[in-house]
């Protein structure tokens, strides 16, 4: 059951460096990211799947020395658009038109209105909006990993400017938002694993309005 898998997952603190996630499972997690919803279908982010040990070691040095980055076998980096532009939005519209049988007035009008709203805003406001879409995709990646019994650890604890430099993101018009190492828990060495998962009770978390 899916909820059982969510109860199984936790923010893994110690990964086994001798166990690699099979590529078919990584591909399914990546596909879950691709299928995640985003505002107006823009998908204003890119995903970097990093296997290279040297790159992951460099990222670890600017990520509070979190060992999961190198002990896991793969590192996912979610990088959001640094701004919305007419060209970026038009590329999305053109793909939609191509895959849905051509351009129409409703499609063009919707995205013309979107450009009128987004383009006058500051780059920082638009980046923040794009970054929130990356967070949605992160949730899908973590859920897919749990379904496949692949361990993961979501991370905001890193220096974004340094990660951007390591990956050459500025030249691509991107800014790093989140890291997600993938691997397998090392049960004997993870202090968090034996601990009970603690969440707010539903009576505190949820308000029912009938």
PDB file of C-alpha atoms in Angstrom:
ATOM      1  CA  UNK A   1       0.000   0.000   0.000  1.00  0.00           C
ATOM      2  CA  UNK A   2       1.283   3.451  -0.888  1.00  0.00           C
ATOM      3  CA  UNK A   3       0.828   4.850   2.634  1.00  0.00           C
ATOM      4  CA  UNK A   4       2.897   1.964   4.001  1.00  0.00           C
ATOM      5  CA  UNK A   5       5.726   3.027   1.688  1.00  0.00           C
ATOM      6  CA  UNK A   6       5.461   6.607   2.957  1.00  0.00           C
ATOM      7  CA  UNK A   7       5.716   5.305   6.505  1.00  0.00           C
ATOM      8  CA  UNK A   8       8.774   3.262   5.441  1.00  0.00           C
ATOM      9  CA  UNK A   9      10.621   6.282   4.042  1.00  0.00           C
ATOM     10  CA  UNK A  10      12.552   8.713   6.176  1.00  0.00           C
ATOM     11  CA  UNK A  11      15.273  11.301   5.607  1.00  0.00           C
ATOM     12  CA  UNK A  12      18.106   8.784   5.438  1.00  0.00           C
ATOM     13  CA  UNK A  13      21.149   9.953   7.366  1.00  0.00           C
ATOM     14  CA  UNK A  14      23.576   7.171   6.478  1.00  0.00           C
ATOM     15  CA  UNK A  15      23.647   5.544   3.054  1.00  0.00           C
ATOM     16  CA  UNK A  16      25.578   2.424   2.120  1.00  0.00           C
ATOM     17  CA  UNK A  17      28.301   3.444  -0.355  1.00  0.00           C
ATOM     18  CA  UNK A  18      28.509  -0.141  -1.608  1.00  0.00           C
ATOM     19  CA  UNK A  19      24.897  -0.295  -2.831  1.00  0.00           C
ATOM     20  CA  UNK A  20      23.927   1.484  -6.039  1.00  0.00           C
ATOM     21  CA  UNK A  21      20.354   2.217  -7.102  1.00  0.00           C
ATOM     22  CA  UNK A  22      19.550   0.301 -10.314  1.00  0.00           C
ATOM     23  CA  UNK A  23      19.232   2.556 -13.334  1.00  0.00           C
ATOM     24  CA  UNK A  24      15.715   1.346 -14.120  1.00  0.00           C
ATOM     25  CA  UNK A  25      14.563   2.610 -10.723  1.00  0.00           C
ATOM     26  CA  UNK A  26      16.334   5.932 -11.197  1.00  0.00           C
ATOM     27  CA  UNK A  27      14.593   6.258 -14.569  1.00  0.00           C
ATOM     28  CA  UNK A  28      11.201   5.764 -12.905  1.00  0.00           C
ATOM     29  CA  UNK A  29      11.969   8.421 -10.286  1.00  0.00           C
ATOM     30  CA  UNK A  30      13.032  10.807 -13.049  1.00  0.00           C
ATOM     31  CA  UNK A  31       9.815  10.061 -14.929  1.00  0.00           C
ATOM     32  CA  UNK A  32       7.835  10.916 -11.794  1.00  0.00           C
ATOM     33  CA  UNK A  33       9.560  14.312 -11.804  1.00  0.00           C
ATOM     34  CA  UNK A  34       8.631  14.731 -15.467  1.00  0.00           C
ATOM     35  CA  UNK A  35       4.985  13.912 -14.698  1.00  0.00           C
ATOM     36  CA  UNK A  36       4.686  16.255 -11.712  1.00  0.00           C
ATOM     37  CA  UNK A  37       2.190  19.107 -12.102  1.00  0.00           C
ATOM     38  CA  UNK A  38       3.389  22.688 -12.392  1.00  0.00           C
ATOM     39  CA  UNK A  39       1.725  26.065 -12.622  1.00  0.00           C
ATOM     40  CA  UNK A  40       0.252  26.548 -16.113  1.00  0.00           C
ATOM     41  CA  UNK A  41       2.189  23.483 -17.254  1.00  0.00           C
ATOM     42  CA  UNK A  42       5.388  25.521 -17.616  1.00  0.00           C
ATOM     43  CA  UNK A  43       7.712  23.108 -15.792  1.00  0.00           C
ATOM     44  CA  UNK A  44      10.069  26.042 -15.069  1.00  0.00           C
ATOM     45  CA  UNK A  45      12.966  23.949 -13.808  1.00  0.00           C
ATOM     46  CA  UNK A  46      15.474  21.364 -14.952  1.00  0.00           C
ATOM     47  CA  UNK A  47      16.670  18.190 -13.270  1.00  0.00           C
ATOM     48  CA  UNK A  48      20.322  17.161 -13.114  1.00  0.00           C
ATOM     49  CA  UNK A  49      21.012  13.471 -12.439  1.00  0.00           C
ATOM     50  CA  UNK A  50      24.590  13.257 -11.212  1.00  0.00           C
ATOM     51  CA  UNK A  51      26.454   9.956 -11.074  1.00  0.00           C
ATOM     52  CA  UNK A  52      29.935  11.438 -11.424  1.00  0.00           C
ATOM     53  CA  UNK A  53      31.795  10.940  -8.136  1.00  0.00           C
ATOM     54  CA  UNK A  54      34.050  13.981  -8.516  1.00  0.00           C
ATOM     55  CA  UNK A  55      31.124  16.329  -9.116  1.00  0.00           C
ATOM     56  CA  UNK A  56      29.235  14.898  -6.156  1.00  0.00           C
ATOM     57  CA  UNK A  57      32.343  15.256  -3.981  1.00  0.00           C
ATOM     58  CA  UNK A  58      32.634  18.907  -5.002  1.00  0.00           C
ATOM     59  CA  UNK A  59      28.988  19.525  -4.178  1.00  0.00           C
ATOM     60  CA  UNK A  60      29.414  17.818  -0.800  1.00  0.00           C
ATOM     61  CA  UNK A  61      32.097  20.356   0.157  1.00  0.00           C
ATOM     62  CA  UNK A  62      29.580  23.206  -0.237  1.00  0.00           C
ATOM     63  CA  UNK A  63      26.695  21.262   1.350  1.00  0.00           C
ATOM     64  CA  UNK A  64      27.710  21.129   5.007  1.00  0.00           C
ATOM     65  CA  UNK A  65      29.698  17.946   4.291  1.00  0.00           C
ATOM     66  CA  UNK A  66      26.532  15.844   4.154  1.00  0.00           C
ATOM     67  CA  UNK A  67      27.791  12.335   3.429  1.00  0.00           C
ATOM     68  CA  UNK A  68      24.653  11.120   1.656  1.00  0.00           C
ATOM     69  CA  UNK A  69      25.729  13.150  -1.385  1.00  0.00           C
ATOM     70  CA  UNK A  70      28.694  10.863  -1.966  1.00  0.00           C
ATOM     71  CA  UNK A  71      27.567   7.698  -0.141  1.00  0.00           C
ATOM     72  CA  UNK A  72      24.438   7.501  -2.294  1.00  0.00           C
ATOM     73  CA  UNK A  73      24.867   6.415  -5.896  1.00  0.00           C
ATOM     74  CA  UNK A  74      22.954   9.284  -7.543  1.00  0.00           C
ATOM     75  CA  UNK A  75      22.357  12.933  -6.754  1.00  0.00           C
ATOM     76  CA  UNK A  76      19.354  14.789  -8.149  1.00  0.00           C
ATOM     77  CA  UNK A  77      19.683  18.564  -8.364  1.00  0.00           C
ATOM     78  CA  UNK A  78      16.536  20.576  -9.020  1.00  0.00           C
ATOM     79  CA  UNK A  79      17.390  23.875 -10.717  1.00  0.00           C
ATOM     80  CA  UNK A  80      14.707  26.507 -11.351  1.00  0.00           C
ATOM     81  CA  UNK A  81      14.567  29.083 -14.134  1.00  0.00           C
ATOM     82  CA  UNK A  82      16.170  32.326 -12.992  1.00  0.00           C
ATOM     83  CA  UNK A  83      13.311  34.268 -14.612  1.00  0.00           C
ATOM     84  CA  UNK A  84      10.347  33.903 -16.933  1.00  0.00           C
ATOM     85  CA  UNK A  85      10.830  35.189 -20.463  1.00  0.00           C
ATOM     86  CA  UNK A  86       8.731  35.411 -23.576  1.00  0.00           C
ATOM     87  CA  UNK A  87      10.990  32.877 -25.267  1.00  0.00           C
ATOM     88  CA  UNK A  88      10.687  30.339 -22.466  1.00  0.00           C
ATOM     89  CA  UNK A  89       6.909  30.601 -22.304  1.00  0.00           C
ATOM     90  CA  UNK A  90       6.580  30.508 -26.105  1.00  0.00           C
ATOM     91  CA  UNK A  91       8.610  27.289 -26.218  1.00  0.00           C
ATOM     92  CA  UNK A  92       6.083  25.645 -23.886  1.00  0.00           C
ATOM     93  CA  UNK A  93       3.161  26.904 -25.976  1.00  0.00           C
ATOM     94  CA  UNK A  94       4.730  25.689 -29.203  1.00  0.00           C
ATOM     95  CA  UNK A  95       5.242  22.211 -27.771  1.00  0.00           C
ATOM     96  CA  UNK A  96       1.643  22.105 -26.580  1.00  0.00           C
ATOM     97  CA  UNK A  97       0.388  23.205 -29.981  1.00  0.00           C
ATOM     98  CA  UNK A  98       2.552  20.622 -31.736  1.00  0.00           C
ATOM     99  CA  UNK A  99       1.395  17.758 -29.527  1.00  0.00           C
ATOM    100  CA  UNK A 100      -2.280  18.769 -29.307  1.00  0.00           C
ATOM    101  CA  UNK A 101      -3.043  19.343 -32.956  1.00  0.00           C
ATOM    102  CA  UNK A 102      -2.079  22.950 -33.543  1.00  0.00           C
ATOM    103  CA  UNK A 103      -2.390  26.434 -32.114  1.00  0.00           C
ATOM    104  CA  UNK A 104      -5.806  27.841 -31.252  1.00  0.00           C
ATOM    105  CA  UNK A 105      -7.138  31.114 -29.906  1.00  0.00           C
ATOM    106  CA  UNK A 106      -7.790  29.723 -26.424  1.00  0.00           C
ATOM    107  CA  UNK A 107      -4.240  28.400 -26.047  1.00  0.00           C
ATOM    108  CA  UNK A 108      -2.653  31.568 -27.390  1.00  0.00           C
ATOM    109  CA  UNK A 109      -4.893  33.817 -25.323  1.00  0.00           C
ATOM    110  CA  UNK A 110      -4.185  31.946 -22.100  1.00  0.00           C
ATOM    111  CA  UNK A 111      -0.438  32.225 -22.428  1.00  0.00           C
ATOM    112  CA  UNK A 112      -0.561  35.810 -23.718  1.00  0.00           C
ATOM    113  CA  UNK A 113      -2.372  36.701 -20.495  1.00  0.00           C
ATOM    114  CA  UNK A 114       0.205  34.727 -18.521  1.00  0.00           C
ATOM    115  CA  UNK A 115       3.067  36.649 -20.143  1.00  0.00           C
ATOM    116  CA  UNK A 116       1.314  39.926 -19.393  1.00  0.00           C
ATOM    117  CA  UNK A 117       1.243  38.926 -15.723  1.00  0.00           C
ATOM    118  CA  UNK A 118       4.684  37.304 -15.359  1.00  0.00           C
ATOM    119  CA  UNK A 119       7.010  39.342 -17.554  1.00  0.00           C
ATOM    120  CA  UNK A 120       6.634  42.703 -15.744  1.00  0.00           C
ATOM    121  CA  UNK A 121       7.521  41.076 -12.414  1.00  0.00           C
ATOM    122  CA  UNK A 122      11.021  41.112 -10.965  1.00  0.00           C
ATOM    123  CA  UNK A 123      13.385  38.267 -11.767  1.00  0.00           C
ATOM    124  CA  UNK A 124      13.545  37.371  -8.071  1.00  0.00           C
ATOM    125  CA  UNK A 125       9.761  37.062  -7.794  1.00  0.00           C
ATOM    126  CA  UNK A 126       9.635  34.913 -10.902  1.00  0.00           C
ATOM    127  CA  UNK A 127      12.504  32.726  -9.680  1.00  0.00           C
ATOM    128  CA  UNK A 128      10.703  32.198  -6.362  1.00  0.00           C
ATOM    129  CA  UNK A 129       7.586  31.100  -8.261  1.00  0.00           C
ATOM    130  CA  UNK A 130       9.622  28.728 -10.444  1.00  0.00           C
ATOM    131  CA  UNK A 131      11.357  27.315  -7.370  1.00  0.00           C
ATOM    132  CA  UNK A 132       8.005  26.434  -5.812  1.00  0.00           C
ATOM    133  CA  UNK A 133       7.241  24.320  -8.869  1.00  0.00           C
ATOM    134  CA  UNK A 134      10.502  22.452  -8.302  1.00  0.00           C
ATOM    135  CA  UNK A 135       9.348  21.669  -4.760  1.00  0.00           C
ATOM    136  CA  UNK A 136       6.232  19.999  -6.160  1.00  0.00           C
ATOM    137  CA  UNK A 137       8.438  17.855  -8.409  1.00  0.00           C
ATOM    138  CA  UNK A 138      10.646  16.998  -5.432  1.00  0.00           C
ATOM    139  CA  UNK A 139       7.606  15.599  -3.628  1.00  0.00           C
ATOM    140  CA  UNK A 140       6.814  13.382  -6.590  1.00  0.00           C
ATOM    141  CA  UNK A 141      10.428  12.170  -6.725  1.00  0.00           C
ATOM    142  CA  UNK A 142      10.417  11.288  -3.029  1.00  0.00           C
ATOM    143  CA  UNK A 143       7.086   9.487  -3.299  1.00  0.00           C
ATOM    144  CA  UNK A 144       8.279   7.513  -6.318  1.00  0.00           C
ATOM    145  CA  UNK A 145      11.503   6.610  -4.526  1.00  0.00           C
ATOM    146  CA  UNK A 146       9.527   5.384  -1.528  1.00  0.00           C
ATOM    147  CA  UNK A 147       7.261   3.303  -3.764  1.00  0.00           C
ATOM    148  CA  UNK A 148      10.410   1.670  -5.200  1.00  0.00           C
ATOM    149  CA  UNK A 149      12.011   1.338  -1.736  1.00  0.00           C
ATOM    150  CA  UNK A 150      14.865   3.629  -2.703  1.00  0.00           C
ATOM    151  CA  UNK A 151      16.139   5.845   0.080  1.00  0.00           C
ATOM    152  CA  UNK A 152      16.406   9.592  -0.365  1.00  0.00           C
ATOM    153  CA  UNK A 153      17.223  12.695   1.634  1.00  0.00           C
ATOM    154  CA  UNK A 154      15.813  16.097   0.627  1.00  0.00           C
ATOM    155  CA  UNK A 155      18.350  18.866   1.206  1.00  0.00           C
ATOM    156  CA  UNK A 156      18.196  22.632   1.341  1.00  0.00           C
ATOM    157  CA  UNK A 157      21.441  22.777   3.326  1.00  0.00           C
ATOM    158  CA  UNK A 158      23.910  23.850   0.671  1.00  0.00           C
ATOM    159  CA  UNK A 159      25.404  26.991  -0.838  1.00  0.00           C
ATOM    160  CA  UNK A 160      23.320  27.604  -3.972  1.00  0.00           C
ATOM    161  CA  UNK A 161      25.814  29.992  -5.542  1.00  0.00           C
ATOM    162  CA  UNK A 162      28.585  27.414  -5.202  1.00  0.00           C
ATOM    163  CA  UNK A 163      26.456  24.597  -6.602  1.00  0.00           C
ATOM    164  CA  UNK A 164      25.459  26.885  -9.468  1.00  0.00           C
ATOM    165  CA  UNK A 165      29.131  27.460 -10.203  1.00  0.00           C
ATOM    166  CA  UNK A 166      30.045  23.756 -10.039  1.00  0.00           C
ATOM    167  CA  UNK A 167      27.277  22.864 -12.500  1.00  0.00           C
ATOM    168  CA  UNK A 168      27.547  25.971 -14.676  1.00  0.00           C
ATOM    169  CA  UNK A 169      23.923  26.856 -14.035  1.00  0.00           C
ATOM    170  CA  UNK A 170      24.167  30.631 -14.390  1.00  0.00           C
ATOM    171  CA  UNK A 171      25.067  30.271 -18.071  1.00  0.00           C
ATOM    172  CA  UNK A 172      21.949  28.127 -18.522  1.00  0.00           C
ATOM    173  CA  UNK A 173      19.667  30.665 -16.837  1.00  0.00           C
ATOM    174  CA  UNK A 174      19.127  28.353 -13.857  1.00  0.00           C
ATOM    175  CA  UNK A 175      19.539  28.477 -10.080  1.00  0.00           C
ATOM    176  CA  UNK A 176      19.847  25.440  -7.823  1.00  0.00           C
ATOM    177  CA  UNK A 177      16.947  24.928  -5.428  1.00  0.00           C
ATOM    178  CA  UNK A 178      17.100  21.444  -3.921  1.00  0.00           C
ATOM    179  CA  UNK A 179      19.312  18.382  -3.666  1.00  0.00           C
ATOM    180  CA  UNK A 180      18.043  14.798  -3.424  1.00  0.00           C
ATOM    181  CA  UNK A 181      20.611  12.025  -2.934  1.00  0.00           C
ATOM    182  CA  UNK A 182      19.390   8.530  -3.814  1.00  0.00           C
ATOM    183  CA  UNK A 183      20.792   5.338  -2.340  1.00  0.00           C
ATOM    184  CA  UNK A 184      20.173   2.633   0.221  1.00  0.00           C
ATOM    185  CA  UNK A 185      20.197   3.010   3.982  1.00  0.00           C
ATOM    186  CA  UNK A 186      23.065   1.570   5.984  1.00  0.00           C
ATOM    187  CA  UNK A 187      20.964   0.207   8.797  1.00  0.00           C
ATOM    188  CA  UNK A 188      23.751  -0.326  11.326  1.00  0.00           C
ATOM    189  CA  UNK A 189      25.090   3.204  10.994  1.00  0.00           C
ATOM    190  CA  UNK A 190      21.969   5.373  10.789  1.00  0.00           C
ATOM    191  CA  UNK A 191      20.963   6.877  14.113  1.00  0.00           C
ATOM    192  CA  UNK A 192      17.569   8.003  12.826  1.00  0.00           C
ATOM    193  CA  UNK A 193      16.357   4.657  11.462  1.00  0.00           C
ATOM    194  CA  UNK A 194      15.293   3.041  14.786  1.00  0.00           C
ATOM    195  CA  UNK A 195      13.360   6.088  15.886  1.00  0.00           C
ATOM    196  CA  UNK A 196       9.594   6.302  15.624  1.00  0.00           C
ATOM    197  CA  UNK A 197       8.303   8.502  12.825  1.00  0.00           C
ATOM    198  CA  UNK A 198       6.661  11.510  14.479  1.00  0.00           C
ATOM    199  CA  UNK A 199       4.021  13.621  12.768  1.00  0.00           C
ATOM    200  CA  UNK A 200       1.350  15.997  14.043  1.00  0.00           C
ATOM    201  CA  UNK A 201      -1.914  14.203  14.807  1.00  0.00           C
ATOM    202  CA  UNK A 202      -4.626  14.728  12.216  1.00  0.00           C
ATOM    203  CA  UNK A 203      -6.725  16.531  14.815  1.00  0.00           C
ATOM    204  CA  UNK A 204      -4.024  19.202  14.993  1.00  0.00           C
ATOM    205  CA  UNK A 205      -2.968  19.218  11.359  1.00  0.00           C
ATOM    206  CA  UNK A 206      -6.359  19.108   9.651  1.00  0.00           C
ATOM    207  CA  UNK A 207      -9.380  21.385   9.937  1.00  0.00           C
ATOM    208  CA  UNK A 208     -12.571  19.888   8.508  1.00  0.00           C
ATOM    209  CA  UNK A 209     -15.106  22.392   7.163  1.00  0.00           C
ATOM    210  CA  UNK A 210     -18.381  20.596   6.372  1.00  0.00           C
TER     211      UNK A 210
END
